[in-house]
Short mmCIF file of C-alpha atoms and ligand atoms in Angstrom, two decimals:
data_model
loop_
_atom_site.label_atom_id
_atom_site.label_comp_id
_atom_site.label_asym_id
_atom_site.label_seq_id
_atom_site.Cartn_x
_atom_site.Cartn_y
_atom_site.Cartn_z
CA MET A 649 -10.48 17.08 -23.82
CA GLU A 650 -11.16 13.28 -22.99
CA LYS A 651 -14.86 12.38 -22.65
CA GLU A 652 -15.93 10.91 -19.59
CA ARG A 653 -18.41 7.69 -20.07
CA LEU A 654 -21.81 7.56 -19.55
CA PHE A 655 -21.53 3.74 -19.64
CA GLY A 656 -21.09 2.56 -15.85
CA LYS A 657 -22.95 5.40 -14.35
CA THR A 658 -25.34 4.74 -11.90
CA LEU A 659 -28.73 6.39 -11.80
CA ASP A 660 -27.61 9.12 -8.98
CA GLU A 661 -25.02 9.77 -11.09
CA LEU A 662 -26.59 9.92 -13.97
CA LYS A 663 -28.87 12.63 -12.22
CA ALA A 664 -25.86 14.61 -11.52
CA VAL A 665 -25.23 14.61 -15.46
CA ALA A 666 -28.90 15.70 -16.50
CA ALA A 667 -28.07 18.65 -13.62
CA GLN A 668 -24.62 19.64 -15.53
CA VAL A 669 -25.93 19.60 -19.16
CA GLY A 670 -29.46 21.29 -18.20
CA LEU A 671 -31.23 18.48 -18.53
CA PRO A 672 -34.45 17.65 -16.68
CA LYS A 673 -34.13 15.33 -13.65
CA PHE A 674 -36.35 12.29 -15.02
CA ALA A 675 -33.38 12.34 -18.04
CA ALA A 676 -31.47 10.17 -15.62
CA LYS A 677 -33.54 7.09 -16.06
CA GLN A 678 -33.89 7.83 -19.62
CA MET A 679 -30.47 7.74 -19.61
CA ALA A 680 -30.20 4.71 -17.98
CA ASP A 681 -33.15 2.94 -20.01
CA TRP A 682 -31.05 3.57 -23.35
CA LEU A 683 -27.68 2.50 -21.51
CA TYR A 684 -28.72 -0.30 -19.71
CA LYS A 685 -31.83 -1.77 -21.27
CA LYS A 686 -31.46 -1.10 -25.15
CA ASP A 687 -29.33 -1.64 -27.90
CA ILE A 688 -27.91 1.32 -28.87
CA ARG A 689 -24.24 2.53 -29.13
CA SER A 690 -24.35 6.34 -29.30
CA ILE A 691 -25.75 9.46 -27.22
CA ASP A 692 -27.41 10.51 -31.08
CA GLU A 693 -30.00 7.64 -30.53
CA MET A 694 -31.26 8.93 -27.27
CA THR A 695 -34.23 9.90 -29.36
CA ASN A 696 -36.64 10.64 -26.27
CA LEU A 697 -33.82 13.27 -25.15
CA SER A 698 -33.98 16.76 -27.09
CA VAL A 699 -31.74 17.41 -29.70
CA LYS A 700 -30.53 20.62 -27.57
CA GLY A 701 -29.89 18.20 -24.49
CA ARG A 702 -28.00 15.40 -26.76
CA GLU A 703 -25.79 18.20 -28.40
CA ALA A 704 -25.30 19.50 -24.56
CA LEU A 705 -24.44 15.92 -23.49
CA LYS A 706 -21.85 14.72 -26.37
CA GLU A 707 -19.90 18.14 -25.46
CA HIS A 708 -18.78 16.17 -22.25
CA PHE A 709 -19.53 13.10 -22.20
CA GLU A 710 -19.46 10.23 -24.45
CA PHE A 711 -21.30 6.93 -25.03
CA GLY A 712 -18.57 4.73 -23.72
CA LEU A 713 -18.58 0.97 -25.22
CA SER A 714 -15.73 -0.71 -25.80
CA ALA A 715 -15.50 -3.22 -28.60
CA PRO A 716 -13.16 -6.50 -27.97
CA THR A 717 -10.07 -6.58 -30.12
CA LYS A 718 -9.87 -9.91 -30.44
CA VAL A 719 -12.07 -13.44 -29.67
CA GLN A 720 -10.71 -17.36 -29.46
CA ALA A 721 -13.54 -20.33 -30.11
CA SER A 722 -12.68 -23.07 -27.99
CA ILE A 723 -14.30 -26.38 -29.52
CA ASP A 724 -15.97 -26.90 -26.41
CA GLY A 725 -18.22 -23.54 -27.00
CA THR A 726 -16.20 -21.67 -24.33
CA LYS A 727 -14.97 -18.30 -25.92
CA LYS A 728 -12.72 -16.01 -24.75
CA TYR A 729 -12.34 -12.17 -25.66
CA LEU A 730 -9.69 -9.52 -25.21
CA PHE A 731 -10.52 -6.39 -24.60
CA PRO A 732 -8.15 -3.48 -24.62
CA THR A 733 -7.86 -0.79 -21.42
CA ASP A 734 -6.90 2.68 -21.53
CA HIS A 735 -2.77 2.63 -21.89
CA ALA A 736 -2.94 -0.22 -24.28
CA LYS A 737 -3.39 -3.12 -22.03
CA PHE A 738 -5.29 -5.32 -22.00
CA ILE A 739 -7.83 -7.56 -20.25
CA GLU A 740 -9.77 -11.19 -20.63
CA THR A 741 -13.45 -12.12 -20.29
CA ALA A 742 -14.76 -16.16 -21.02
CA MET A 743 -17.71 -17.42 -22.06
CA ILE A 744 -19.05 -20.25 -21.03
CA PRO A 745 -21.89 -22.03 -22.29
CA GLU A 746 -23.55 -24.97 -20.68
CA ASN A 747 -26.51 -26.54 -21.21
CA ASP A 748 -29.30 -23.20 -21.50
CA ARG A 749 -26.84 -21.15 -19.51
CA LYS A 750 -24.29 -19.14 -20.47
CA THR A 751 -21.90 -17.81 -17.54
CA VAL A 752 -19.35 -14.82 -18.29
CA CYS A 753 -16.61 -14.74 -16.05
CA VAL A 754 -15.32 -11.17 -15.84
CA SER A 755 -11.79 -9.33 -14.61
CA SER A 756 -12.08 -6.70 -12.09
CA GLN A 757 -8.47 -5.27 -12.61
CA VAL A 758 -5.79 -5.19 -14.97
CA GLY A 759 -2.94 -7.18 -13.82
CA CYS A 760 -3.35 -8.18 -9.68
CA LYS A 761 -1.13 -7.33 -7.03
CA MET A 762 -1.72 -10.44 -4.87
CA GLY A 763 0.84 -12.69 -6.43
CA CYS A 764 -0.59 -15.85 -6.19
CA LEU A 765 2.28 -18.36 -7.16
CA PHE A 766 0.37 -20.27 -9.20
CA CYS A 767 -1.48 -17.54 -11.36
CA MET A 768 -0.35 -16.07 -14.71
CA THR A 769 -2.34 -12.69 -14.07
CA GLY A 770 -0.42 -12.56 -10.86
CA LYS A 771 2.74 -12.15 -12.71
CA GLN A 772 1.89 -9.52 -14.76
CA GLY A 773 2.23 -7.54 -11.66
CA PHE A 774 -0.52 -4.81 -11.29
CA GLN A 775 -1.60 -2.68 -13.91
CA GLY A 776 -5.06 -0.68 -12.97
CA HIS A 777 -8.49 -0.74 -11.85
CA LEU A 778 -11.05 -1.59 -14.21
CA THR A 779 -13.91 1.00 -13.62
CA ALA A 780 -17.45 -0.28 -12.85
CA GLY A 781 -18.37 1.00 -17.14
CA GLU A 782 -15.20 -1.47 -18.07
CA ILE A 783 -16.72 -4.38 -16.04
CA VAL A 784 -19.99 -4.20 -17.46
CA ASN A 785 -18.45 -3.85 -20.95
CA GLN A 786 -17.81 -6.86 -20.34
CA ILE A 787 -21.42 -8.01 -20.65
CA ARG A 788 -22.67 -5.87 -22.80
CA SER A 789 -19.98 -6.19 -25.31
CA ILE A 790 -19.95 -9.56 -26.51
CA GLU A 791 -21.52 -11.49 -28.94
CA GLU A 792 -23.67 -13.41 -26.37
CA ASN A 793 -24.82 -9.96 -24.99
CA GLY A 794 -29.10 -10.54 -23.94
CA GLU A 795 -28.56 -14.11 -23.50
CA VAL A 796 -25.90 -13.98 -20.38
CA SER A 797 -27.64 -15.78 -17.46
CA ASN A 798 -24.48 -15.79 -15.33
CA ILE A 799 -21.94 -13.59 -13.99
CA VAL A 800 -19.03 -14.67 -11.96
CA TYR A 801 -16.12 -12.25 -11.26
CA MET A 802 -13.46 -14.75 -11.43
CA GLY A 803 -11.45 -12.96 -14.29
CA MET A 804 -8.31 -11.29 -14.12
CA GLY A 805 -7.92 -9.07 -10.75
CA GLU A 806 -8.99 -9.71 -7.07
CA PRO A 807 -12.40 -7.85 -6.69
CA PHE A 808 -12.19 -6.51 -3.51
CA ASP A 809 -9.09 -4.87 -4.05
CA ASN A 810 -11.17 -3.09 -6.44
CA LEU A 811 -14.12 -2.84 -4.10
CA ASP A 812 -15.78 0.55 -4.99
CA ASN A 813 -15.94 -0.43 -8.46
CA VAL A 814 -17.18 -3.79 -8.34
CA LEU A 815 -20.20 -2.82 -5.90
CA LYS A 816 -20.86 -0.18 -8.77
CA SER A 817 -21.19 -2.83 -11.26
CA VAL A 818 -23.21 -5.32 -9.11
CA GLU A 819 -25.74 -1.90 -8.51
CA ILE A 820 -25.97 -1.77 -12.60
CA LEU A 821 -26.57 -5.61 -13.24
CA THR A 822 -29.19 -5.77 -10.24
CA SER A 823 -31.31 -2.57 -10.20
CA ASP A 824 -34.43 -2.50 -11.74
CA TRP A 825 -32.94 0.90 -13.83
CA GLY A 826 -29.94 -1.45 -14.75
CA TYR A 827 -30.05 -4.70 -15.88
CA ALA A 828 -32.36 -5.66 -13.13
CA MET A 829 -30.53 -9.03 -12.62
CA SER A 830 -31.04 -11.29 -10.23
CA PRO A 831 -28.47 -11.35 -7.75
CA LYS A 832 -28.91 -15.08 -7.46
CA ARG A 833 -26.93 -15.17 -10.85
CA ILE A 834 -24.08 -13.16 -9.63
CA THR A 835 -20.94 -14.82 -7.76
CA VAL A 836 -17.99 -12.56 -6.74
CA SER A 837 -14.63 -14.29 -6.16
CA THR A 838 -11.90 -13.62 -3.52
CA ILE A 839 -8.84 -14.48 -2.26
CA GLY A 840 -9.83 -13.11 1.55
CA ILE A 841 -9.55 -9.40 1.42
CA LEU A 842 -11.55 -9.16 5.03
CA PRO A 843 -12.39 -5.68 5.18
CA GLY A 844 -13.86 -5.90 1.42
CA MET A 845 -15.61 -9.30 1.53
CA LYS A 846 -17.45 -7.53 5.02
CA LYS A 847 -18.42 -4.42 3.16
CA PHE A 848 -19.44 -7.04 -0.12
CA LEU A 849 -21.74 -9.08 2.35
CA GLU A 850 -23.17 -6.20 3.80
CA THR A 851 -24.06 -4.12 0.44
CA SER A 852 -25.25 -6.74 -1.82
CA THR A 853 -26.99 -10.45 -2.00
CA ALA A 854 -25.06 -11.63 -4.67
CA HIS A 855 -22.87 -15.13 -4.14
CA LEU A 856 -19.40 -15.08 -2.46
CA ALA A 857 -16.80 -17.41 -3.81
CA VAL A 858 -13.24 -17.68 -1.57
CA SER A 859 -10.18 -19.22 -3.05
CA LEU A 860 -8.57 -21.57 -0.27
CA HIS A 861 -6.62 -23.58 -1.63
CA SER A 862 -4.85 -24.80 1.73
CA PRO A 863 -6.22 -25.60 4.91
CA PHE A 864 -3.00 -25.18 6.47
CA ASP A 865 -1.15 -21.84 7.24
CA GLU A 866 2.28 -21.95 6.30
CA GLU A 867 1.57 -23.67 2.91
CA ARG A 868 -1.71 -21.53 1.95
CA LYS A 869 0.89 -18.09 2.67
CA GLN A 870 3.67 -20.28 0.06
CA LEU A 871 0.75 -20.29 -2.52
CA MET A 872 -0.76 -16.81 -1.59
CA PRO A 873 0.44 -13.83 0.15
CA ILE A 874 -2.48 -12.40 1.12
CA GLN A 875 -2.65 -14.93 4.00
CA THR A 876 -0.12 -12.92 5.88
CA ALA A 877 -2.79 -10.00 5.82
CA TYR A 878 -5.81 -11.95 6.11
CA PRO A 879 -5.87 -15.39 7.64
CA ILE A 880 -8.29 -17.84 6.14
CA GLN A 881 -9.49 -18.59 9.65
CA LYS A 882 -10.24 -14.63 10.21
CA VAL A 883 -12.05 -14.58 7.11
CA LEU A 884 -13.62 -18.18 7.81
CA ASP A 885 -14.88 -16.68 11.50
CA GLU A 886 -16.57 -13.33 9.39
CA ILE A 887 -18.50 -16.08 7.00
CA LYS A 888 -19.47 -17.83 9.81
CA SER A 889 -21.61 -14.69 11.07
CA TRP A 890 -23.78 -14.39 7.92
CA GLU A 891 -26.42 -16.92 7.18
CA PHE A 892 -26.05 -18.67 3.61
CA GLY A 893 -28.13 -21.44 2.35
CA ARG A 894 -30.38 -21.82 -0.39
CA GLN A 895 -30.74 -17.48 -0.76
CA ARG A 896 -27.42 -16.74 -1.10
CA ARG A 897 -24.50 -19.20 -1.26
CA VAL A 898 -20.60 -19.48 -0.26
CA SER A 899 -18.59 -21.88 -1.98
CA PHE A 900 -15.13 -22.79 -1.73
CA GLU A 901 -12.55 -23.14 -4.91
CA TYR A 902 -9.90 -25.10 -3.92
CA ILE A 903 -6.81 -25.73 -7.16
CA MET A 904 -5.72 -29.49 -6.86
CA PHE A 905 -1.74 -29.26 -6.66
CA GLY A 906 0.04 -33.06 -7.11
CA GLY A 907 1.90 -34.12 -3.91
CA LEU A 908 1.21 -30.31 -2.29
CA ASN A 909 -2.47 -30.02 -1.10
CA ASP A 910 -4.33 -32.95 -2.07
CA THR A 911 -3.07 -35.45 0.56
CA PRO A 912 -6.35 -37.01 2.84
CA ALA A 913 -4.39 -34.75 5.99
CA HIS A 914 -5.69 -31.88 3.55
CA ALA A 915 -9.35 -33.09 2.94
CA LYS A 916 -9.49 -33.83 6.64
CA GLU A 917 -7.92 -30.32 8.28
CA LEU A 918 -10.32 -28.72 5.49
CA ALA A 919 -13.76 -30.44 6.73
CA ARG A 920 -12.80 -29.42 10.06
CA ILE A 921 -12.17 -25.57 9.33
CA LEU A 922 -15.36 -25.63 7.31
CA ASN A 923 -17.40 -27.43 10.06
CA GLY A 924 -20.59 -25.41 10.41
CA ILE A 925 -20.32 -23.33 7.64
CA LYS A 926 -23.22 -24.20 4.67
CA CYS A 927 -21.04 -24.41 1.77
CA ARG A 928 -19.73 -26.09 -1.08
CA ILE A 929 -16.35 -27.11 -2.41
CA ASN A 930 -15.26 -26.65 -6.04
CA LEU A 931 -12.08 -28.63 -6.59
CA ILE A 932 -10.37 -27.33 -9.92
CA ARG A 933 -7.77 -29.01 -12.04
CA PHE A 934 -4.49 -26.56 -11.96
CA HIS A 935 -3.54 -26.06 -15.67
CA PRO A 936 0.25 -25.56 -15.79
CA ILE A 937 1.31 -22.04 -16.42
CA PRO A 938 5.07 -21.10 -17.17
CA ASP A 939 7.63 -20.85 -14.66
CA THR A 940 6.04 -22.50 -12.00
CA PRO A 941 7.53 -25.62 -9.95
CA LEU A 942 3.44 -26.61 -9.59
CA LYS A 943 1.91 -29.53 -11.03
CA SER A 944 -1.65 -31.04 -11.27
CA SER A 945 -3.18 -33.96 -9.14
CA ASP A 946 -4.13 -36.97 -11.15
CA GLU A 947 -7.58 -37.99 -11.21
CA GLU A 948 -7.30 -40.57 -9.20
CA THR A 949 -6.51 -38.37 -6.43
CA LEU A 950 -9.02 -35.93 -7.58
CA GLN A 951 -11.60 -37.92 -7.30
CA SER A 952 -10.57 -39.93 -4.36
CA PHE A 953 -10.52 -36.02 -2.14
CA LYS A 954 -13.67 -35.29 -3.51
CA ASP A 955 -14.97 -38.33 -2.11
CA LEU A 956 -13.39 -38.16 1.28
CA LEU A 957 -14.66 -34.33 1.48
CA ASN A 958 -18.24 -35.77 0.74
CA SER A 959 -18.33 -38.53 3.12
CA LYS A 960 -17.41 -36.02 5.77
CA GLY A 961 -20.98 -34.01 4.86
CA ILE A 962 -19.11 -31.33 3.00
CA LEU A 963 -20.74 -31.16 -0.60
CA THR A 964 -17.87 -31.38 -3.43
CA THR A 965 -17.71 -31.30 -6.97
CA ILE A 966 -15.00 -31.38 -9.55
CA ARG A 967 -15.24 -28.20 -11.71
CA ALA A 968 -15.08 -29.10 -15.65
CA SER A 969 -12.05 -27.98 -17.54
CA ARG A 970 -13.22 -25.71 -20.37
CA GLY A 971 -11.63 -24.15 -22.98
CA GLN A 972 -8.04 -25.68 -22.86
CA ASP A 973 -7.62 -25.24 -26.22
CA ILE A 974 -7.50 -21.21 -25.87
CA TYR A 975 -5.34 -20.18 -23.12
CA ALA A 976 -8.48 -20.84 -20.40
CA ALA A 977 -5.87 -19.96 -17.81
CA CYS A 978 -7.09 -17.18 -16.63
CA GLY A 979 -4.22 -14.46 -17.33
CA LEU A 980 -2.17 -16.25 -20.42
CA LEU A 981 -4.10 -14.85 -23.61
CA SER A 982 -3.71 -11.00 -22.27
CA THR A 983 -0.15 -11.67 -20.70
CA LYS A 984 0.15 -13.07 -24.85
CA ALA A 985 -0.88 -9.75 -25.86
CA LEU A 986 1.12 -7.41 -23.62
CA VAL A 987 4.02 -9.12 -24.41
CA LYS A 988 3.34 -9.19 -28.52
CA LYS A 989 2.82 -5.08 -27.78
CA GLU A 990 5.57 -4.40 -26.13
CA GLU A 991 8.27 -6.27 -28.57
CA GLU A 992 6.54 -4.00 -31.39
CA PRO A 993 8.36 -0.87 -31.92
CA ASP A 994 7.28 2.40 -30.38
CA TYR A 995 6.86 4.60 -33.84
S1 SF4 B 958 -5.31 -15.86 -8.50
FE1 SF4 B 958 -6.44 -13.59 -8.35
S2 SF4 B 958 -5.85 -12.86 -6.87
FE2 SF4 B 958 -4.51 -14.37 -6.97
S3 SF4 B 958 -3.06 -12.89 -8.06
FE3 SF4 B 958 -4.39 -14.72 -9.60
S4 SF4 B 958 -6.00 -12.79 -9.58
FE4 SF4 B 958 -4.86 -12.16 -8.45
#
């Protein structure tokens, strides 16, 4: 019988585990300490639980960490980790060092069903949700564990399409009994799944990032089919009803596609629709992926787009490209691993 994983359980769930195996109630907090605050990898090492209790635990549960199968390091210090998931699929995690910060970009799903035109993960299709444990494991099982300063949910998958597990992982990362990280160090990114975004804004105080990519409905629909179900204007209306500022930030991601969404008319319309929201726009260089007609904006256009937005009072920055020599576009490495796996004969 497959054992359940302890890693990824909340304090309440650990209380239920303690009751199930006959451990005292306070053992839940002890287990949380071992899981999220100490550097151990097995139930046997939970030495303040009784030997009998540990044996009872091991009958039904395992510790539940999983190591990356591959790591690639870029010349700029960025690393990309490849983690196996159930059913021989793969997810990617990026670690991006910058000055004294180490930011980890975690995946929330295996593949993705949202079908954004510019995204390699979208081309894989949806292959499954990650559990809260599999999300937090991407921080715990990398070499930089213990040095991570910031976490962004911008890897594979749409976080609000896997809302419960994402919220649970944020709870583990920010609770006193868990990693006790400040929510100000966590950013969850969405393409604008409205119900999930509302629930996230209600239940967490972590930062929000929204992928915008075009201020024009029809064009955005071509790039991001989600525009049909949740038009960006509705997403912005919801955002306007929340308080953002120093404590909690909202930012907008905008990939610059040459000759498509990088004209002055786009910048002016962006400034118009974002009017009244205290926010920042991150402009992102597009790095072409296979089988897409999209191309990158040139540097001059990128710069003047940024200047135009800044002149309209919207703080706009151009995100530095990192790890280009190691398949930095999200989904490329795992797609490669998946294709390789599928090419291998089944014995
Ligand atoms: S950009 Fe995000 S939501 Fe869109 S297909 Fe890629 S992973 Fe999914």
